[in-house]
PDB file of C-alpha atoms in Angstrom:
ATOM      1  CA  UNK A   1     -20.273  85.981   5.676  1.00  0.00           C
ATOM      2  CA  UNK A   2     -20.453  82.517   3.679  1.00  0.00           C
ATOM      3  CA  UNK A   3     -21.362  82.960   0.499  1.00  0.00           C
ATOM      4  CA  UNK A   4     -24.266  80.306  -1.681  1.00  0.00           C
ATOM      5  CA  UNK A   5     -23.386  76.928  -0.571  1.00  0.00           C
ATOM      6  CA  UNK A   6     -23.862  74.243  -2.680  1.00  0.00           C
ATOM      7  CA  UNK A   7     -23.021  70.457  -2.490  1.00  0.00           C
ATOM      8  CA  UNK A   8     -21.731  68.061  -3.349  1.00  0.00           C
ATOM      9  CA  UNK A   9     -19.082  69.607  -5.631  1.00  0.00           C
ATOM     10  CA  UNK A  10     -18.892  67.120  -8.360  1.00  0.00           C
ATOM     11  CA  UNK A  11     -20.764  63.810  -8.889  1.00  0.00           C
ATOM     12  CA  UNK A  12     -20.874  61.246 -11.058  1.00  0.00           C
ATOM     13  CA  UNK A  13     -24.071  58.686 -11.989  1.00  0.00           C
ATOM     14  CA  UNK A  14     -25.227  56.258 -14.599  1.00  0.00           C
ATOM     15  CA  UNK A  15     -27.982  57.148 -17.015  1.00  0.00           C
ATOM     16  CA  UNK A  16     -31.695  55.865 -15.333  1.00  0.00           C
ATOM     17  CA  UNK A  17     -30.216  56.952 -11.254  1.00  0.00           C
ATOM     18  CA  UNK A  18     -31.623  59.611  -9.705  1.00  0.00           C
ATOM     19  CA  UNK A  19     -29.589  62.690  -7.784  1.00  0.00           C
ATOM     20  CA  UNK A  20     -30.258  65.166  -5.225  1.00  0.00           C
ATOM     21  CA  UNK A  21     -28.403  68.282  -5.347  1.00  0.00           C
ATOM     22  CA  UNK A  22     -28.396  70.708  -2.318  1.00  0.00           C
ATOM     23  CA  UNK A  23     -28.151  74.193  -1.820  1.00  0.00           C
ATOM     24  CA  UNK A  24     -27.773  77.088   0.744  1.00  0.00           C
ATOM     25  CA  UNK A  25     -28.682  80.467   0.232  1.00  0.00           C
ATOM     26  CA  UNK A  26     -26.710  83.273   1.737  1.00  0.00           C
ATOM     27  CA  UNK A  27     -27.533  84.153   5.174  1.00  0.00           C
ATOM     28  CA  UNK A  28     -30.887  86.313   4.771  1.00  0.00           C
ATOM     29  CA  UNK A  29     -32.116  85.710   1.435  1.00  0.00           C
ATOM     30  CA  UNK A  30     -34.971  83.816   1.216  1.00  0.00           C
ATOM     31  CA  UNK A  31     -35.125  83.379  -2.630  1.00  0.00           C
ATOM     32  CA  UNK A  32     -33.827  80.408  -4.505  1.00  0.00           C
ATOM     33  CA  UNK A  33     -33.088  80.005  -8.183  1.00  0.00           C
ATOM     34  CA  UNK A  34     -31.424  77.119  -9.931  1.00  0.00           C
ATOM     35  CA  UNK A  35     -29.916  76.910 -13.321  1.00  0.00           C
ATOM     36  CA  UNK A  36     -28.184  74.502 -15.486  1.00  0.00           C
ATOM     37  CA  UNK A  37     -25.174  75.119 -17.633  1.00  0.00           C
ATOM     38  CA  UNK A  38     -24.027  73.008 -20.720  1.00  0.00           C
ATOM     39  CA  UNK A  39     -20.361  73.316 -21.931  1.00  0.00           C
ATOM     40  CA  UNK A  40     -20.222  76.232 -23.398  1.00  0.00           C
ATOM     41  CA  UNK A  41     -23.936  77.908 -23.181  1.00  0.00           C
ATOM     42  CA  UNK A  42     -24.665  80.534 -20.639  1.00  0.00           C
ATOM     43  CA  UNK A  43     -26.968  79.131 -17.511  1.00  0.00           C
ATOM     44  CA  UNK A  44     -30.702  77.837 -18.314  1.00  0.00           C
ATOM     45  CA  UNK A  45     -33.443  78.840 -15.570  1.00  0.00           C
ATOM     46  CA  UNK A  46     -34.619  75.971 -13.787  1.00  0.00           C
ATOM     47  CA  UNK A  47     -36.982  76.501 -10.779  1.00  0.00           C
ATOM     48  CA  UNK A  48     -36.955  79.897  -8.443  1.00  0.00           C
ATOM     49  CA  UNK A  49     -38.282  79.302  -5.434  1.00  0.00           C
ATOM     50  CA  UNK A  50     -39.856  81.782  -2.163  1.00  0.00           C
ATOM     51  CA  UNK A  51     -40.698  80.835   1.299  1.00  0.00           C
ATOM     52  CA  UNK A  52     -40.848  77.375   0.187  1.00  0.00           C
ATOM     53  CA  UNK A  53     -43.614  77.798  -2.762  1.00  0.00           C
ATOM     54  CA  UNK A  54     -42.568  77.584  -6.474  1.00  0.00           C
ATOM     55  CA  UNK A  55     -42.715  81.058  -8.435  1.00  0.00           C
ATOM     56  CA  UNK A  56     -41.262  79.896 -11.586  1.00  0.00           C
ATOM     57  CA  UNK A  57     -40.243  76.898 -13.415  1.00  0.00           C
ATOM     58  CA  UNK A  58     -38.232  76.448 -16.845  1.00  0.00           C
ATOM     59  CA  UNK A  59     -38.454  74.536 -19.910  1.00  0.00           C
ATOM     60  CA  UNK A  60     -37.718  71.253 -17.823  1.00  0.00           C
ATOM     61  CA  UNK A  61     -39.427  67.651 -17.866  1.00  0.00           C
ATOM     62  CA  UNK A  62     -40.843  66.396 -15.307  1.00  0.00           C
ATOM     63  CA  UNK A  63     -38.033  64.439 -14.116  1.00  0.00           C
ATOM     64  CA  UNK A  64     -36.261  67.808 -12.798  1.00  0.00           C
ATOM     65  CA  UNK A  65     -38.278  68.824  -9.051  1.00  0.00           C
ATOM     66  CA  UNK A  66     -37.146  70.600  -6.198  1.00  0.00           C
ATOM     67  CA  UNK A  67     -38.156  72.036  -2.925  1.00  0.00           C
ATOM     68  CA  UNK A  68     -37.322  74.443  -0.414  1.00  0.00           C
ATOM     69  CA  UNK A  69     -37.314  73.838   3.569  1.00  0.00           C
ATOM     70  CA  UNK A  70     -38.347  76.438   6.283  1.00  0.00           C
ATOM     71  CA  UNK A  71     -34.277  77.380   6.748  1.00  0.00           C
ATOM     72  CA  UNK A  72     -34.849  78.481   3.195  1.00  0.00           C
ATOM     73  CA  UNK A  73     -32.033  75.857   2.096  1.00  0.00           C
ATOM     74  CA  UNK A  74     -33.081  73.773  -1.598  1.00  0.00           C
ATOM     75  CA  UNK A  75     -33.274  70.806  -3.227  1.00  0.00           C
ATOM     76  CA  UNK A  76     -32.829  70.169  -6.830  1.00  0.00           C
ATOM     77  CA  UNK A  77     -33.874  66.494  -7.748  1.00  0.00           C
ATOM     78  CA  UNK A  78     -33.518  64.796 -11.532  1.00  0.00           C
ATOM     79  CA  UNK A  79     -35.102  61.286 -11.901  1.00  0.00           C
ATOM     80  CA  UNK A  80     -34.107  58.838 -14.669  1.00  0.00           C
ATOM     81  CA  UNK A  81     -31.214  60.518 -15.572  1.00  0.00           C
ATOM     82  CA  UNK A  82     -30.035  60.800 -19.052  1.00  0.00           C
ATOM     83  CA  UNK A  83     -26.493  61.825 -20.729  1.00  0.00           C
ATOM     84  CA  UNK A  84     -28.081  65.254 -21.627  1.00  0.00           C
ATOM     85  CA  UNK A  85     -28.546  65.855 -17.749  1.00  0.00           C
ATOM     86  CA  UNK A  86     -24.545  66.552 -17.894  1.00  0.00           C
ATOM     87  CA  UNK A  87     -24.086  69.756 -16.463  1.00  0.00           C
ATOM     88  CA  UNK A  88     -23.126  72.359 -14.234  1.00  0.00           C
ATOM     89  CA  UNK A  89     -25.911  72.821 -12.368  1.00  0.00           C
ATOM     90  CA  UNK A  90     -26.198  76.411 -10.462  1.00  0.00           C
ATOM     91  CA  UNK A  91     -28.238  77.490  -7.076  1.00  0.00           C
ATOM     92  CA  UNK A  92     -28.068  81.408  -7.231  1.00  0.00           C
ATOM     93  CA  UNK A  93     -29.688  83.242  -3.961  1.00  0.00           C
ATOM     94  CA  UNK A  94     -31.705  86.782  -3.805  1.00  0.00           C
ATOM     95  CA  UNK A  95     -33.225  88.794  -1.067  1.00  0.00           C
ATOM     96  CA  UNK A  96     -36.996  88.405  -1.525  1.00  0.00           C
ATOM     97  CA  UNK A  97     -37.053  86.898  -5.365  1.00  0.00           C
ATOM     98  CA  UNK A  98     -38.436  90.469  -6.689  1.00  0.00           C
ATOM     99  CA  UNK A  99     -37.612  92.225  -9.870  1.00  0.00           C
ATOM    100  CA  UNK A 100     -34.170  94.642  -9.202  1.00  0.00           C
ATOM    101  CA  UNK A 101     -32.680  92.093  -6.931  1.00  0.00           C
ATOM    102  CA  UNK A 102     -29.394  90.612  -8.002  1.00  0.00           C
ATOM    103  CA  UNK A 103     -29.170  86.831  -7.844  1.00  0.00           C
ATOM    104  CA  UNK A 104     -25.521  85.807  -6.454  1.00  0.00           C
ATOM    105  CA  UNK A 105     -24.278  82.136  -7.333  1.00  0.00           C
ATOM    106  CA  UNK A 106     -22.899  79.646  -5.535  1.00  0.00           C
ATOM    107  CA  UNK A 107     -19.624  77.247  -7.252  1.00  0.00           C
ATOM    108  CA  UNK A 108     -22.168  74.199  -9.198  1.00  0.00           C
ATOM    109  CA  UNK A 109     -22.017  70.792  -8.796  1.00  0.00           C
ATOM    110  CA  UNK A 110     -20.534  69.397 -11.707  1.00  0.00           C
ATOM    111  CA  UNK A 111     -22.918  66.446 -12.839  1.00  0.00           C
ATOM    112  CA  UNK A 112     -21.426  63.734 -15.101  1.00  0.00           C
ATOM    113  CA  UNK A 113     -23.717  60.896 -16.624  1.00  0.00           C
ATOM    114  CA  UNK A 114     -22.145  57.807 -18.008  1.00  0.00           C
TER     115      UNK A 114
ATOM    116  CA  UNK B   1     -39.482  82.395 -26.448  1.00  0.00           C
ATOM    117  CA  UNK B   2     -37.343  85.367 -24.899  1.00  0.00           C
ATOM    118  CA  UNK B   3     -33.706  85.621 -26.172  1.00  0.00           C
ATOM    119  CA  UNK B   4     -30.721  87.039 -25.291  1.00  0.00           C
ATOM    120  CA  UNK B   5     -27.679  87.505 -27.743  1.00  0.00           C
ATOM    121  CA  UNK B   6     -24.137  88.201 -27.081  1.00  0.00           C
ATOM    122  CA  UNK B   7     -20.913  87.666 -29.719  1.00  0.00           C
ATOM    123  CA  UNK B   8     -19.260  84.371 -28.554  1.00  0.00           C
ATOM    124  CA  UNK B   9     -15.923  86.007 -29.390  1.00  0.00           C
ATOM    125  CA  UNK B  10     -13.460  85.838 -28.653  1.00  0.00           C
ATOM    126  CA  UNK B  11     -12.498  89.379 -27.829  1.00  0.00           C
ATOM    127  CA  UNK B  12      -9.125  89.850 -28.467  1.00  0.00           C
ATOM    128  CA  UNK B  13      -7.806  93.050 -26.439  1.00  0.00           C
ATOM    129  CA  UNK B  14      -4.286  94.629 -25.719  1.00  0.00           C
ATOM    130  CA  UNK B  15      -3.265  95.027 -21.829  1.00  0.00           C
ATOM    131  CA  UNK B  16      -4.888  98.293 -20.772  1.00  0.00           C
ATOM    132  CA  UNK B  17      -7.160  99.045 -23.932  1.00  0.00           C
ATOM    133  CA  UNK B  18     -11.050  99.357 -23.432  1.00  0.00           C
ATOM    134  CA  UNK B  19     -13.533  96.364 -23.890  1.00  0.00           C
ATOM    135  CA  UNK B  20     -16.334  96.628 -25.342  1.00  0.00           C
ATOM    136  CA  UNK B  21     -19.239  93.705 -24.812  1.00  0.00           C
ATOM    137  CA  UNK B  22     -22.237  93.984 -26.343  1.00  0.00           C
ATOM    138  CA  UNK B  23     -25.522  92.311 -25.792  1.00  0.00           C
ATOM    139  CA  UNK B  24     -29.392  92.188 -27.491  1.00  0.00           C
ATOM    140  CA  UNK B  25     -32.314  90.599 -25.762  1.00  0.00           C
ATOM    141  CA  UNK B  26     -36.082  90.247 -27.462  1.00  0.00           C
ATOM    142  CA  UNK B  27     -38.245  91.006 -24.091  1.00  0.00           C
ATOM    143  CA  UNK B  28     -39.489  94.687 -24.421  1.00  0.00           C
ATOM    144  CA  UNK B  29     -40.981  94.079 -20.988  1.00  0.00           C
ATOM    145  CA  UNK B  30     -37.310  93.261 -19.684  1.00  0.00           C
ATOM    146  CA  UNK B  31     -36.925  95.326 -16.461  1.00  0.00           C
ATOM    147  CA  UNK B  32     -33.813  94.640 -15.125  1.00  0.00           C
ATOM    148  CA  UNK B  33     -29.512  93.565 -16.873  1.00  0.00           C
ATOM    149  CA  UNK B  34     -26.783  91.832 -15.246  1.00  0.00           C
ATOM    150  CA  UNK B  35     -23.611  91.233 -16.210  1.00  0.00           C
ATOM    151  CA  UNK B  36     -21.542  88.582 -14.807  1.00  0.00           C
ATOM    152  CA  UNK B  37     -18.048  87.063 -15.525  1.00  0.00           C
ATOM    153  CA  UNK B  38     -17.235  83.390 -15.459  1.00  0.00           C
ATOM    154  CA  UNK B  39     -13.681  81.950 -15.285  1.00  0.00           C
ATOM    155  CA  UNK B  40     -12.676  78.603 -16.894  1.00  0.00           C
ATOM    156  CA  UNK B  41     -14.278  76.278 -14.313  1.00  0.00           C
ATOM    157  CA  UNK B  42     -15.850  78.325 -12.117  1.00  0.00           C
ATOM    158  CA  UNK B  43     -19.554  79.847 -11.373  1.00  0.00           C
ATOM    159  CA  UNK B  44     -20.599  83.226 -12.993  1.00  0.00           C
ATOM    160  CA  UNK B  45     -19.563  86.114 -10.480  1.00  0.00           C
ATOM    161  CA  UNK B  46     -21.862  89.049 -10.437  1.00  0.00           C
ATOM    162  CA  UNK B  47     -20.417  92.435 -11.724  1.00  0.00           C
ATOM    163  CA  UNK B  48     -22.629  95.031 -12.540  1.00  0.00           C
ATOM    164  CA  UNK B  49     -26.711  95.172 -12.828  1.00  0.00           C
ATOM    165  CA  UNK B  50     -28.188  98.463 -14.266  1.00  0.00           C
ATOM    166  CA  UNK B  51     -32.040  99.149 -14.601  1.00  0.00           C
ATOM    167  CA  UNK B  52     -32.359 102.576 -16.206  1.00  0.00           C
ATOM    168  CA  UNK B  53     -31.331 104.042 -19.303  1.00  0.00           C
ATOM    169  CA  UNK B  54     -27.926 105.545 -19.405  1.00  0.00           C
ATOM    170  CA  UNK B  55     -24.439 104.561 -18.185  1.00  0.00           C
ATOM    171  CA  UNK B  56     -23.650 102.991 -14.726  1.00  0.00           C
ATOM    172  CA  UNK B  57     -20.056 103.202 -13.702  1.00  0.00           C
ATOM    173  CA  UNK B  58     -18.484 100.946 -11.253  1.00  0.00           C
ATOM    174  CA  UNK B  59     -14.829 101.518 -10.835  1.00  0.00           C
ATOM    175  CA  UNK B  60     -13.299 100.079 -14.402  1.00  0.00           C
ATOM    176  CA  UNK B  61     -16.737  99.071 -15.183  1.00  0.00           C
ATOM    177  CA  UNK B  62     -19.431 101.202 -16.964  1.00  0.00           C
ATOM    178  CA  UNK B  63     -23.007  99.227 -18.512  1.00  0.00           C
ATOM    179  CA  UNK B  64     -25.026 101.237 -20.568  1.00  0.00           C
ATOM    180  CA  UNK B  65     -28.400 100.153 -21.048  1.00  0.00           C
ATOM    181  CA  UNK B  66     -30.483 101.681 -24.270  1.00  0.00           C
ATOM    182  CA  UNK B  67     -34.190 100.422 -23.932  1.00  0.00           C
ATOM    183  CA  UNK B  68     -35.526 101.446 -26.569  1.00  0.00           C
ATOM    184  CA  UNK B  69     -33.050  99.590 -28.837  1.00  0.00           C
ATOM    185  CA  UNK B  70     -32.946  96.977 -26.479  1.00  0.00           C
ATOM    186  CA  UNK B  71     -29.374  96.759 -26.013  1.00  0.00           C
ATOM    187  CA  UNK B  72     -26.984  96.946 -23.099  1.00  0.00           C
ATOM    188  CA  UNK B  73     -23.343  96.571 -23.173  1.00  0.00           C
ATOM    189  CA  UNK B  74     -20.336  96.522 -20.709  1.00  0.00           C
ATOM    190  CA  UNK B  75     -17.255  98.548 -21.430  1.00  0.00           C
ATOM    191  CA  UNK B  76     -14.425  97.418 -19.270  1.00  0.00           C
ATOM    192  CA  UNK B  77     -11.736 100.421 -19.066  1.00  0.00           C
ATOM    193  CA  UNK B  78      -7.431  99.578 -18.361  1.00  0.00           C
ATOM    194  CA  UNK B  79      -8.248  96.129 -19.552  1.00  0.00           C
ATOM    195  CA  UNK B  80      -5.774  93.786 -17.416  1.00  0.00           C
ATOM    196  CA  UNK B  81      -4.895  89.991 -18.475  1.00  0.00           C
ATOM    197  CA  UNK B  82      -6.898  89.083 -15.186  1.00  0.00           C
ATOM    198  CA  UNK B  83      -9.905  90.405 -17.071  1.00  0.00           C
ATOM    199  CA  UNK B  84      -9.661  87.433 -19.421  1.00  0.00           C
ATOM    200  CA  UNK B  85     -13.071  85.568 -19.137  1.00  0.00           C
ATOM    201  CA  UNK B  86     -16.211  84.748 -20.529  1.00  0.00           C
ATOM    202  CA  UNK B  87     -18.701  87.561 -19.797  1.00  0.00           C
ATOM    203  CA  UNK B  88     -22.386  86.698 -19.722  1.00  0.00           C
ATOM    204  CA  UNK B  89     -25.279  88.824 -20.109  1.00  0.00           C
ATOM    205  CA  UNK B  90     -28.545  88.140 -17.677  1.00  0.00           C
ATOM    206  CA  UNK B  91     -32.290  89.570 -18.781  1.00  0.00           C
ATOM    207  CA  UNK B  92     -34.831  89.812 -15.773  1.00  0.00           C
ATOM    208  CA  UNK B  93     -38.169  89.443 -16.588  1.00  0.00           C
ATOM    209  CA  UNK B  94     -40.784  91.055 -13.433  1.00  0.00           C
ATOM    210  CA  UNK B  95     -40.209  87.721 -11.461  1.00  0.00           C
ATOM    211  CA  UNK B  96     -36.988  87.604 -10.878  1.00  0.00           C
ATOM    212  CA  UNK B  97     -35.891  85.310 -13.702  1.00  0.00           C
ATOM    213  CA  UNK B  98     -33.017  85.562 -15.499  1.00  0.00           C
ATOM    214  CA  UNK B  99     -32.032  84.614 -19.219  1.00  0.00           C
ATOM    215  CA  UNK B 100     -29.382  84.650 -20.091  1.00  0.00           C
ATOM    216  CA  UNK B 101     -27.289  84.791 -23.678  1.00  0.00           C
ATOM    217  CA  UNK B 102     -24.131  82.161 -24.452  1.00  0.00           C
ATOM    218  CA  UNK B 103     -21.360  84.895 -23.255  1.00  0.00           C
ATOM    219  CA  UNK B 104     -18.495  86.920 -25.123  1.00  0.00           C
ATOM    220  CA  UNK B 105     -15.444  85.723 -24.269  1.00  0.00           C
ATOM    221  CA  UNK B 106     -12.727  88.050 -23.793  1.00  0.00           C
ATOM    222  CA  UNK B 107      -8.830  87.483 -23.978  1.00  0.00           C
ATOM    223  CA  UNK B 108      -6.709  90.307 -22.819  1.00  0.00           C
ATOM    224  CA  UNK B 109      -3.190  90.101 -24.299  1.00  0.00           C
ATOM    225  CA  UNK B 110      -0.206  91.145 -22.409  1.00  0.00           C
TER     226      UNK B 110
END
């Protein structure tokens, strides 16, 4: 069975563009989490999301949104990107999003700002 | 502000000696530890999760979780040079969040 999906695998923008990052979770979990990951910190929460509503959301601005569609795939968007937005940015996937469940990962997209 | 803490290392080892990785998190509410190893490169890869108090074994693996300190750590037995890695320690608060600390890395030595 495929594992978390994510794409695209590395990217590269300008400070001020905006990016959409995508995600799939593994085949019957219907809770998505995404994280971001400086160089050399351990993964920041982001957004979880559950049958397409938000549960939780990090310390983010505004600029950082997502969704989640009826095939319970995501969305991460960032508007008005800066050089701090350079990252590895995680989708992890869980069964149902409740405490106990582990959260598996998928490889990042590797964002670079210029 | 919920915090987790782990040594950043690095962990120096001999081949086949124990491991020990410690962790420290603030949450008293805290139901729920992972631990997960990241390679150079590469996405943090799930390894053990324990929710009660005591020792979980998993094949080299053991986590011991001590709530009432607040502390859980991974002990990694026969430690092999594949074992080198950073290992980072997750906190799950009751929705399903995780925090997690910097990571320990750990160098296994031939």
């Amino acid at each position: 069975d495929a594992g978390v999906t994510q794409s695209p695998t590395h990217l590269i923008k300008t400070r001020g563009q905006q990016v959409t990052l995508r995600c799939s979770p593994i085949s019957g979990h219907k809770s998505v989490s995404w994280y971001q990951q400086v160089l050399g910190q351990g993964p920041q929460f982001i957004f979880q999301y559950y049958e397409k509503e938000e549960r939780g959301r990090g310390n983010f601005p505004d600029r950082f949104s997502a969704r989640q569609f009826p095939n319970y795939s995501s969305e991460l968007n960032v508007n008005a990107l800066l050089l701090g937005d350079s990252a590895l940015y995680l989708c992890a996937s869980s069964l149902e999003g409740t405490s106990n469940q582990p959260q598996h990962f998928g490889d990042g997209t590797r964002l670079s700002i210029l | 502000q919920k915090e987790v803490e782990q040594n950043s290392g690095p962990l120096s080892v001999p081949e086949g000696a124990i491991a020990s990785l410690n962790c420290t998190y603030s949450d008293r509410g805290s139901q729920s530890f992972f631990w997960y190893r990241q390679y150079s490169g590469k996405s943090p890869e799930l390894i053990m999760f324990i929710y009660s108090n005591g020792d979980k074994e998993d094949g080299r693996f053991t986590a011991q979780l001590n709530k009432a300190s607040q502390y859980v750590s991974l002990l990694i037995r026969d430690s092999q040079p594949s074992d080198s890695a950073t290992y980072l320690c997750a906190v799950e608060d009751a929705g399903n969040m995780l925090t997690f600390g910097g990571g320990t890395r750990l160098m296994v030595k031939p």
